[in-house]
PDB file of C-alpha atoms in Angstrom:
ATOM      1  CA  UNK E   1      49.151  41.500 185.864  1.00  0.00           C
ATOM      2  CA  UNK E   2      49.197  45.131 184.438  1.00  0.00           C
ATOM      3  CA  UNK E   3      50.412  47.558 186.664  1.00  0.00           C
ATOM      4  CA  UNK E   4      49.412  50.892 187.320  1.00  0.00           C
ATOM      5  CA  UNK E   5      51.871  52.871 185.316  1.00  0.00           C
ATOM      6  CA  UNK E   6      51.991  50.716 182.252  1.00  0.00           C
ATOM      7  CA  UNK E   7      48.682  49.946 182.539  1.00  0.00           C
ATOM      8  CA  UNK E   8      46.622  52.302 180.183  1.00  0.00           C
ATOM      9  CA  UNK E   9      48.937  51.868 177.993  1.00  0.00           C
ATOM     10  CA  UNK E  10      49.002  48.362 177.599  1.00  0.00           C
ATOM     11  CA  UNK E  11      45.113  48.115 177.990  1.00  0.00           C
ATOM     12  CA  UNK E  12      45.043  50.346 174.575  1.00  0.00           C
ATOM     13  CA  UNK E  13      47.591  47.932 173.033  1.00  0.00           C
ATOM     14  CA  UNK E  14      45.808  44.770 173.438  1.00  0.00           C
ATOM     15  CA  UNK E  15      42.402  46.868 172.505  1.00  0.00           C
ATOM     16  CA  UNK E  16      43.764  47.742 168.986  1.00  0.00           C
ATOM     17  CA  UNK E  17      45.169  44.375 168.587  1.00  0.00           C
ATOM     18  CA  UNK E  18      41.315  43.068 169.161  1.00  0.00           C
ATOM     19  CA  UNK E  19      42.071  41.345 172.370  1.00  0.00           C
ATOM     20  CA  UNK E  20      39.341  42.723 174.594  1.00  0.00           C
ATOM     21  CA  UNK E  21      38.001  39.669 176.006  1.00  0.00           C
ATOM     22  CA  UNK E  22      41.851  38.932 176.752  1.00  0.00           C
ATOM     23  CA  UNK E  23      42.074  42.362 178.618  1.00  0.00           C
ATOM     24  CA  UNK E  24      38.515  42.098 180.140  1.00  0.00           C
ATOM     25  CA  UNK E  25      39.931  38.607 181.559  1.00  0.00           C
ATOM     26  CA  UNK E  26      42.755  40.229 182.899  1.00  0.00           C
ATOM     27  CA  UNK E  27      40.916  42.744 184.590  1.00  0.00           C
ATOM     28  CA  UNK E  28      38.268  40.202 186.135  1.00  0.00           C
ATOM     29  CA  UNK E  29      41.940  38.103 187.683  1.00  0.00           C
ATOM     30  CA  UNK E  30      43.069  41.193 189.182  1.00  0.00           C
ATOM     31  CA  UNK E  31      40.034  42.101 190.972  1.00  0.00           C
ATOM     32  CA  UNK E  32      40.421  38.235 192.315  1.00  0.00           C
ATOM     33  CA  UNK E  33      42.324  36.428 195.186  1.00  0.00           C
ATOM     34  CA  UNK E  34      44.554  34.669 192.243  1.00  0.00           C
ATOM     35  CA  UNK E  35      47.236  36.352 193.903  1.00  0.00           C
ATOM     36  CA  UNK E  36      49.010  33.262 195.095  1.00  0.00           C
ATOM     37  CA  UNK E  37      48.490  30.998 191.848  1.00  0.00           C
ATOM     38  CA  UNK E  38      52.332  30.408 190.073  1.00  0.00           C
ATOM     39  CA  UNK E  39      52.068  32.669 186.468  1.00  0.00           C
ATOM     40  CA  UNK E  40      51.647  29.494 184.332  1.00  0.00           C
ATOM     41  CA  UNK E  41      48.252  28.622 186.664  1.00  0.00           C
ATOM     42  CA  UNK E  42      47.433  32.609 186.306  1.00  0.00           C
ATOM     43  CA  UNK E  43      48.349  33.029 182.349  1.00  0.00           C
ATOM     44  CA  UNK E  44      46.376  29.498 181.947  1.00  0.00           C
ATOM     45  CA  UNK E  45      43.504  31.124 184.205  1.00  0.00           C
ATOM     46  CA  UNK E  46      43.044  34.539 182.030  1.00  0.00           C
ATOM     47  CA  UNK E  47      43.655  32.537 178.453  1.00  0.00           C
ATOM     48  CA  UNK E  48      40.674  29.934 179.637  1.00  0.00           C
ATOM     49  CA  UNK E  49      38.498  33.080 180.666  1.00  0.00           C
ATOM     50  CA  UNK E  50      39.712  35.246 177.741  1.00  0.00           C
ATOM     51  CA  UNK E  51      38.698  32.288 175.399  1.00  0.00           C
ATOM     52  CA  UNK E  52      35.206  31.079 177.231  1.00  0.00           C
ATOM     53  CA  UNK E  53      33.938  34.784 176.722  1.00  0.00           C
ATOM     54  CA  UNK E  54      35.254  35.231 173.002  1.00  0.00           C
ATOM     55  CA  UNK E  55      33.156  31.876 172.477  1.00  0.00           C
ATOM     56  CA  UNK E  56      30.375  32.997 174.587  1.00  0.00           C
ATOM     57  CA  UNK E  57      30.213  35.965 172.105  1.00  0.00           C
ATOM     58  CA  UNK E  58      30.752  34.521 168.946  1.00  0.00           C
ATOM     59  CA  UNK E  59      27.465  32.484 169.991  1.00  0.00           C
ATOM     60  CA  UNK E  60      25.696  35.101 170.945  1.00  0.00           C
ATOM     61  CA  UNK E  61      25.621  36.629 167.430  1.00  0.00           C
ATOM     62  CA  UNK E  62      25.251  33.541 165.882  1.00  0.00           C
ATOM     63  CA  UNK E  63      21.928  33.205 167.714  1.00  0.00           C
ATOM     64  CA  UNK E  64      21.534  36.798 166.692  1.00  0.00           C
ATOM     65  CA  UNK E  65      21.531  36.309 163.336  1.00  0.00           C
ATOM     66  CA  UNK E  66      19.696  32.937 162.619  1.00  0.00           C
ATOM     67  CA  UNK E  67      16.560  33.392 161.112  1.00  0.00           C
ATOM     68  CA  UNK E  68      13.984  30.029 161.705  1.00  0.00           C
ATOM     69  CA  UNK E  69      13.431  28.169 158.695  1.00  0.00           C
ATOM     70  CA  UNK E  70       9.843  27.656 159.205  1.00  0.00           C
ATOM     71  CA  UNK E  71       9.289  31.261 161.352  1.00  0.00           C
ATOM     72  CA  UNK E  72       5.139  30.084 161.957  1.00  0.00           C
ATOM     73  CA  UNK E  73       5.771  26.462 163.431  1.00  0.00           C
ATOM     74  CA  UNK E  74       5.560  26.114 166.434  1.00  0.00           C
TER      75      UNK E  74
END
């Protein structure tokens, strides 16, 4: 979806506007055969994948950061 010229450019763009799992999503569709999917299919494609790993981490540091209530039962 980013070409090459634009590209770096862009990629800083959506970095400083905290949409890395957006860009990282973007990246992974590229490097994909999505080629021949209609742009609503591809936009709907990157916003699931861009959304499934901003989830993913949000999770992850909740898991992180939980303490057990009872840390010695088993």
């Amino acid at each position: 979806m980013l070409d090459e010229r634009s590209g770096c450019r862009d990629k800083r763009k959506l970095r400083g506007m905290n949409a890395g799992d957006l860009l990282e999503a973007i990246d992974t569709q590229v490097e994909t055969l999505s080629i021949s999917l209609p742009f609503e299919d591809r936009v709907r494609l990157v916003v699931d994948d861009a959304y499934s790993l901003f989830t993913h981490s949000k999770v992850t540091g909740l898991v992180r950061r939980a303490s057990p209530r009872y840390p010695n039962a088993e």
